[in-house]
mmCIF file of C-alpha atoms in Angstrom:
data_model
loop_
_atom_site.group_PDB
_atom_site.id
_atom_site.type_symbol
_atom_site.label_atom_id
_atom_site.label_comp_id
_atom_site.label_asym_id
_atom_site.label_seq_id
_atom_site.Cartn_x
_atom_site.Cartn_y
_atom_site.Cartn_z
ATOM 1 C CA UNK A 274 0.000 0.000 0.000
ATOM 2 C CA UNK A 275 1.029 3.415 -0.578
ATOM 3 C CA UNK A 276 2.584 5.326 2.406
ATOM 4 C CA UNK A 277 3.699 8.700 2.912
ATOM 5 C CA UNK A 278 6.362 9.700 6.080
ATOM 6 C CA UNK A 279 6.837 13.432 7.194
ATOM 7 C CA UNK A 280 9.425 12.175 9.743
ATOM 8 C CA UNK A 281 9.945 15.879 11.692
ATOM 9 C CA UNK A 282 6.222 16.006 14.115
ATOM 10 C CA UNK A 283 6.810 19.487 15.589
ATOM 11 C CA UNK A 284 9.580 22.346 14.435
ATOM 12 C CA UNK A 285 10.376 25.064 16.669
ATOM 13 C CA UNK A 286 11.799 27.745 14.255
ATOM 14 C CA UNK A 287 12.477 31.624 14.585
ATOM 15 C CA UNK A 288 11.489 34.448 12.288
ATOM 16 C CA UNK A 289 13.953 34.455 9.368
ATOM 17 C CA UNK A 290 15.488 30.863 9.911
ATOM 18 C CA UNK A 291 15.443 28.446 7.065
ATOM 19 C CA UNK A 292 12.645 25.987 7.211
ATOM 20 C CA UNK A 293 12.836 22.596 5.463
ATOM 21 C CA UNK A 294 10.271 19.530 5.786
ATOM 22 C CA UNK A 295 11.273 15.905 5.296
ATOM 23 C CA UNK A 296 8.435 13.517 3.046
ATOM 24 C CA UNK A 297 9.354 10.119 1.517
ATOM 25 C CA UNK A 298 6.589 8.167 -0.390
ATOM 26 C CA UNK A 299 6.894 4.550 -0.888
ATOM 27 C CA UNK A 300 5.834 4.030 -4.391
ATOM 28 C CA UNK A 301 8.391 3.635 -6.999
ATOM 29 C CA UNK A 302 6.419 4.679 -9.974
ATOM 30 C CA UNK A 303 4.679 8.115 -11.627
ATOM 31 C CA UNK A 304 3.584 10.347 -9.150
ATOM 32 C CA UNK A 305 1.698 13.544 -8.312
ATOM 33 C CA UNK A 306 3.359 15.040 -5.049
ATOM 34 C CA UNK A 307 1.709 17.914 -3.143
ATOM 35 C CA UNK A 308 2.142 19.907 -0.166
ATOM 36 C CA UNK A 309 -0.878 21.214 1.990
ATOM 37 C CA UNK A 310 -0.735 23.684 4.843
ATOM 38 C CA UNK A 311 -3.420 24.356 7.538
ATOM 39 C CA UNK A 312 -3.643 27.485 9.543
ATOM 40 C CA UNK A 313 -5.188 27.250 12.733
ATOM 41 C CA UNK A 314 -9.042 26.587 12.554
ATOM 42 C CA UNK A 315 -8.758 26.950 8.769
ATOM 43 C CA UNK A 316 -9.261 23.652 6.350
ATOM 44 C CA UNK A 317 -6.050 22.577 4.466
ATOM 45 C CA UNK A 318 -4.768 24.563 1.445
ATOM 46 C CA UNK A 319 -3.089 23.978 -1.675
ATOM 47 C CA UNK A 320 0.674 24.753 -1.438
ATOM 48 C CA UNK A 321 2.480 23.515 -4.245
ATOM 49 C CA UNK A 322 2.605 20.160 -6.537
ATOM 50 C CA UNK A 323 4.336 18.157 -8.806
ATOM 51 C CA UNK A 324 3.040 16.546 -11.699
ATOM 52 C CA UNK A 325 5.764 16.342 -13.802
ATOM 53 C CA UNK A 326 8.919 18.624 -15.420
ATOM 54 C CA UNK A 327 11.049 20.510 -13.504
ATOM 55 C CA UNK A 328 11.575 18.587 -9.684
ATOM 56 C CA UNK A 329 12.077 22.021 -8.218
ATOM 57 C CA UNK A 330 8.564 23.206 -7.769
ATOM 58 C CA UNK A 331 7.942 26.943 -6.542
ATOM 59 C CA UNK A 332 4.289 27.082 -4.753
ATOM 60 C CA UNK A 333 2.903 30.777 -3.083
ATOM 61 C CA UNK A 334 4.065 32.538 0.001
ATOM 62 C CA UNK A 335 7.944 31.819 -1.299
ATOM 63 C CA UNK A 336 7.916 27.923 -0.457
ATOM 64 C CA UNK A 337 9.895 25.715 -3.056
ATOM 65 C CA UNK A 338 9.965 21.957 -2.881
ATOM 66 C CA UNK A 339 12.176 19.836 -4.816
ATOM 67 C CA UNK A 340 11.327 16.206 -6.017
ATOM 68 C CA UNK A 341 14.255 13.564 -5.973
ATOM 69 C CA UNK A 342 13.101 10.546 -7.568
ATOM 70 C CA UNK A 343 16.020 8.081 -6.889
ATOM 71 C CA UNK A 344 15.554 9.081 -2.399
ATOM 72 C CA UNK A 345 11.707 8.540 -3.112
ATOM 73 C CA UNK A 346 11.707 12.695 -1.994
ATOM 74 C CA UNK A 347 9.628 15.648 -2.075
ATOM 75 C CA UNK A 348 10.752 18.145 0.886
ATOM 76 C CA UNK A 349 9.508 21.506 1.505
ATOM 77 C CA UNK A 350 11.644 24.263 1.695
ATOM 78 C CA UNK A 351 11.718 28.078 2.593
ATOM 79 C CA UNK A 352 14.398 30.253 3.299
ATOM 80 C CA UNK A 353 13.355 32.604 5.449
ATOM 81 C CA UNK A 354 9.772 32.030 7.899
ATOM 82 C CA UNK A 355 7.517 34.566 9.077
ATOM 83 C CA UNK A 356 5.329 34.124 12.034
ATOM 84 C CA UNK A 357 2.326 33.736 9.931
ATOM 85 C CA UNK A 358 4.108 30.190 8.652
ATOM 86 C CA UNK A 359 2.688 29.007 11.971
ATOM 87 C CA UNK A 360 0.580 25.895 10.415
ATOM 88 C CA UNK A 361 0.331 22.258 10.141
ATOM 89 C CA UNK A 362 2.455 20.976 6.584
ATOM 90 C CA UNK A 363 0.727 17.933 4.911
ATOM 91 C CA UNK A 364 2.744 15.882 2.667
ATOM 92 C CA UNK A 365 0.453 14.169 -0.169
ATOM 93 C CA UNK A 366 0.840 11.343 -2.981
ATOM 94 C CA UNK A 367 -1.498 10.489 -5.509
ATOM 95 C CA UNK A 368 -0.593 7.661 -7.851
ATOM 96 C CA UNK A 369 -2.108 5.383 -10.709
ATOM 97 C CA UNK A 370 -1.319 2.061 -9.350
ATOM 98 C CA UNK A 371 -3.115 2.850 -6.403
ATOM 99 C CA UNK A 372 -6.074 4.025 -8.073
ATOM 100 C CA UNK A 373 -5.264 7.742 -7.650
ATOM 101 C CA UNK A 374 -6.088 8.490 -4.163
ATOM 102 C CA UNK A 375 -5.174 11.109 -1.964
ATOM 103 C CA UNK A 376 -2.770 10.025 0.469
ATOM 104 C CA UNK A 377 -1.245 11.785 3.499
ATOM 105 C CA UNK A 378 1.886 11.920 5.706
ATOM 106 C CA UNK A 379 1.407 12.279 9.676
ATOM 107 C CA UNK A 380 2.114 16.426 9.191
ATOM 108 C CA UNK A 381 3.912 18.741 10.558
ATOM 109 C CA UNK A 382 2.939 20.983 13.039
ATOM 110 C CA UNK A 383 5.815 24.116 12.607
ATOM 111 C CA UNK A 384 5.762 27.090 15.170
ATOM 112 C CA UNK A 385 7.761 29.964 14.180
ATOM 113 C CA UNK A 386 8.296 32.276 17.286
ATOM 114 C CA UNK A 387 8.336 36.532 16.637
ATOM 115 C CA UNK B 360 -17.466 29.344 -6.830
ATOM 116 C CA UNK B 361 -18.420 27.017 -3.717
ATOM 117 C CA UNK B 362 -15.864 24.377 -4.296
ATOM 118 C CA UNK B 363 -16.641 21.670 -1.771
ATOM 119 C CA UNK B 364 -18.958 22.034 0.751
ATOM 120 C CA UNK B 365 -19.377 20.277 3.994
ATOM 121 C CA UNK B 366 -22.579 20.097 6.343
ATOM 122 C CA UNK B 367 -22.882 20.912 9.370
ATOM 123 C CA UNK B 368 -19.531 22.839 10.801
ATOM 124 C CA UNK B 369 -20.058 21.548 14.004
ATOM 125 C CA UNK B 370 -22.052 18.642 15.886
ATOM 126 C CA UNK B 371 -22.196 17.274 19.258
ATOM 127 C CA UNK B 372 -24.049 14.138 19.574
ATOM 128 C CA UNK B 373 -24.557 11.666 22.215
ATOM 129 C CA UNK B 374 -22.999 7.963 22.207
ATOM 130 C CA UNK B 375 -25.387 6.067 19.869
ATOM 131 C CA UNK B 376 -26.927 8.445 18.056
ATOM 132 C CA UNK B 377 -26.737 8.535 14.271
ATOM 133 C CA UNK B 378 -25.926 11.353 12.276
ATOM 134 C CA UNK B 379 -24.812 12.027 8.356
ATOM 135 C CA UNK B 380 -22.612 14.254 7.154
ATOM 136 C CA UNK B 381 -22.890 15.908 3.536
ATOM 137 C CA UNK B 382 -20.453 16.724 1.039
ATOM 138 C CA UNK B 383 -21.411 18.584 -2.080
ATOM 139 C CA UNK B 384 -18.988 19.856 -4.784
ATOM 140 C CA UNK B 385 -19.697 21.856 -7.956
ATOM 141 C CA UNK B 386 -16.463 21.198 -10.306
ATOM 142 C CA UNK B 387 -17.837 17.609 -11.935
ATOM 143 C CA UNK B 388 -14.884 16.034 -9.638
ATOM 144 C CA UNK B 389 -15.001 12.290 -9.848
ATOM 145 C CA UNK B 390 -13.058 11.805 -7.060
ATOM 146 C CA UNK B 391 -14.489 12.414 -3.776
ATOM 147 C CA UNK B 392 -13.109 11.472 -0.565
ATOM 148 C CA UNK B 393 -13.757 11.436 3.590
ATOM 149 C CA UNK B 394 -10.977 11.775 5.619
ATOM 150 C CA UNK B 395 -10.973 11.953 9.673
ATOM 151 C CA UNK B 396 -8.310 14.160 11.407
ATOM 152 C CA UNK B 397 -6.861 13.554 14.872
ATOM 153 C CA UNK B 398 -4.172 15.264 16.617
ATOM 154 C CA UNK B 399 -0.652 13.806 15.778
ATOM 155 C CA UNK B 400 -2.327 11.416 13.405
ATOM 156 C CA UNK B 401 -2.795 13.792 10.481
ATOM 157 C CA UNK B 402 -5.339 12.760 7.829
ATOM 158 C CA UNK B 403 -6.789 9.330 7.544
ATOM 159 C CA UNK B 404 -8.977 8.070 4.821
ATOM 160 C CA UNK B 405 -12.114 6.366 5.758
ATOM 161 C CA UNK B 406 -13.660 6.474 3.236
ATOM 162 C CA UNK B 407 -13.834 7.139 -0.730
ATOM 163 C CA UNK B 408 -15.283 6.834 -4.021
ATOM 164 C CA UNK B 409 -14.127 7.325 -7.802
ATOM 165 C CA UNK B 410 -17.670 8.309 -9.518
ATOM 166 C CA UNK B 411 -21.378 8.224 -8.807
ATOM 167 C CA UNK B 412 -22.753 4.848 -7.138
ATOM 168 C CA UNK B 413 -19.210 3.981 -6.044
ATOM 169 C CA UNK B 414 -17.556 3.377 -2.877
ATOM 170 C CA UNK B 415 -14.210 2.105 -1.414
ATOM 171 C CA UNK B 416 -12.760 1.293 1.738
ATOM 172 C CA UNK B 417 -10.127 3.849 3.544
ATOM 173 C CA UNK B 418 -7.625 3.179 5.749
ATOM 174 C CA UNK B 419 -10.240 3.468 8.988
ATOM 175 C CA UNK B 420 -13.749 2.626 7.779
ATOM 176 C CA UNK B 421 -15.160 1.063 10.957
ATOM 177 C CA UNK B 422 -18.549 2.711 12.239
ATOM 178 C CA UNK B 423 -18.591 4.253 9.097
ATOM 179 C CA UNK B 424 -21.257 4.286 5.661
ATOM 180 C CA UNK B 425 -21.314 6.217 2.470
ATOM 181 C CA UNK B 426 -23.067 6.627 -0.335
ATOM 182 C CA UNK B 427 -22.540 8.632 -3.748
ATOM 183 C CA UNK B 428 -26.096 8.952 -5.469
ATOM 184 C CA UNK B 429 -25.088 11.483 -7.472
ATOM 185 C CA UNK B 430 -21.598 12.786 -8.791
ATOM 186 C CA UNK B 431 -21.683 16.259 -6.735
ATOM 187 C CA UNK B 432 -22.462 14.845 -3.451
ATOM 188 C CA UNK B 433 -20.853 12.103 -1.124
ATOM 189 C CA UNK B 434 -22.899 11.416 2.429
ATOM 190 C CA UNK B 435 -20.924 9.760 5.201
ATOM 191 C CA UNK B 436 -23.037 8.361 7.633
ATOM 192 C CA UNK B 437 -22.265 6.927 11.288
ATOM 193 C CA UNK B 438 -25.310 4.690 12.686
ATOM 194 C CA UNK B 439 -23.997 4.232 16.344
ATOM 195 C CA UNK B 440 -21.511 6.968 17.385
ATOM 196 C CA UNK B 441 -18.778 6.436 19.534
ATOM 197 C CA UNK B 442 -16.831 8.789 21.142
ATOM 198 C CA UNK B 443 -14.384 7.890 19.789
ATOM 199 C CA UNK B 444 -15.463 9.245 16.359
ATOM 200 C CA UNK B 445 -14.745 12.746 18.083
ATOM 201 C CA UNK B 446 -12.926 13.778 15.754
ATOM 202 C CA UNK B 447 -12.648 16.595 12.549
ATOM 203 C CA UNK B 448 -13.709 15.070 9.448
ATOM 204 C CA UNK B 449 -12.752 16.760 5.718
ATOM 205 C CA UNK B 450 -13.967 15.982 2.319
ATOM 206 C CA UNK B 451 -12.792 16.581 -0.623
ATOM 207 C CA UNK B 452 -12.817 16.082 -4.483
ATOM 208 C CA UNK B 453 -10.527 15.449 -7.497
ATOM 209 C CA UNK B 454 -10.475 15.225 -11.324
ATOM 210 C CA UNK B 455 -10.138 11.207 -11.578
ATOM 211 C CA UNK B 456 -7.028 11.392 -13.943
ATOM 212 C CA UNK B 457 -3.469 11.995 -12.817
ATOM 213 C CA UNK B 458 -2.237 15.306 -12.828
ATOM 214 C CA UNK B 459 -5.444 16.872 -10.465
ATOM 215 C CA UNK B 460 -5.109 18.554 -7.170
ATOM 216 C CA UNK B 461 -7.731 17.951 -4.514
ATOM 217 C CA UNK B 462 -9.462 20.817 -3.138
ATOM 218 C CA UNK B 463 -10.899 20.674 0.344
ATOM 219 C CA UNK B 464 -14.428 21.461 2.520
ATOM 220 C CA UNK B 465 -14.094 23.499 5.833
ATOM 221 C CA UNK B 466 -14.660 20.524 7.638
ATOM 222 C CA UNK B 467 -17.282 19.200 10.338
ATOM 223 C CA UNK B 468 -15.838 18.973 13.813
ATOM 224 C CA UNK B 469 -18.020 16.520 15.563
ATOM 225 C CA UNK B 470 -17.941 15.317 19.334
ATOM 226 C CA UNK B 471 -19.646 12.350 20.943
ATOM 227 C CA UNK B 472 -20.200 12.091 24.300
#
């Protein structure tokens, strides 16, 4: 069955540090890769995906992600966090062989301190 | 555009009572999904369905129905709650085909006591 680990449960960051979030899939073949966040009280939100092309993927609010087939890879990235990145992250896979569905990681919950 | 929409927003119920939950979405998605969402658990599937009068098992679909009459809406029943079913519970829909994102409903934060 497909699974999907976000192996970091909390982060602790301050304004301005570098934030990057870990996500390994387990399926070997074509996939579409996506990161959801979720702001307090608020339902979860589109942040960037891969489909296909380019592995380093540029979603809003300046996050990046960058796909790496061969480590089975797609970790979040942004260089610089602003208290309002206080959320939950949501890794997601979706692939063919397992009839497209939508399938999570644990998340992320990230705290970034003013 | 409404997207996905999820009814109620909120629920308390006592144990044993039934209740169903109601997912509508407006962009011909064929994909629609119920997930459940627990603290430190993230999202699990419990339930989901690739087109109208289809259903599939999740990863948690104990003390838990649906049904997909027609393509826009996906109902996910409970017929004895349990508290623990307290929970937050999301839908959402996709194109079928690879290369769709999902978009999501508010989601329904039910208790059971």
């Amino acid at each position: 069955a497909q699974s999907v680990s976000q192996h970091n449960h909390h982060v602790i960051l301050s304004e301005a540090a570098s934030l990057e979030l870990g996500c390994n899939y387990s399926y070997g073949g074509t996939v579409n890769l996506f990161w959801y966040v979720q702001y307090p009280g608020q339902h979860l939100q589109l942040l960037l995906k891969y489909f296909s092309g380019d592995p380093l993927v540029k979603g809003i609010k300046g996050f990046e992600a960058e796909f790496i087939k061969s480590k089975f890879s797609f970790n979040l990235r942004k260089p610089s966090v602003q208290w309002s990145d206080t959320a939950e992250y949501f890794c997601a896979v979706k692939n063919k062989a397992a009839g497209n569905k939508l399938t999570f990681g644990g998340g992320t919950r990230v705290l970034v301190k003013p | 555009n409404a997207g996905v929409t999820q009814t109620p927003k909120f629920r308390v119920l006592k144990t044993g009572q039934s209740m169903t939950l109601l997912c509508a979405q407006d962009m011909n998605h064929e994909y629609m999904y119920w997930y459940r969402q627990d603290p430190g658990m993230g999202l699990r599937l419990i339930h989901y369905s690739v087109g109208e009068g289809t259903t599939a098992k999740g990863e948690v679909p104990d003390g838990y129905n649906v049904s997909r009459l027609k393509n826009q809406n996906f109902l996910l029943g409970l017929e004895s709650a349990a508290p623990s079913q307290t929970s937050v519970y999301f839908c959402a829909s996709t194109g079928g085909r690879q290369n769709t994102e999902a978009f999501f409903g508010q989601g329904t934060r039910l208790t059971v006591v």
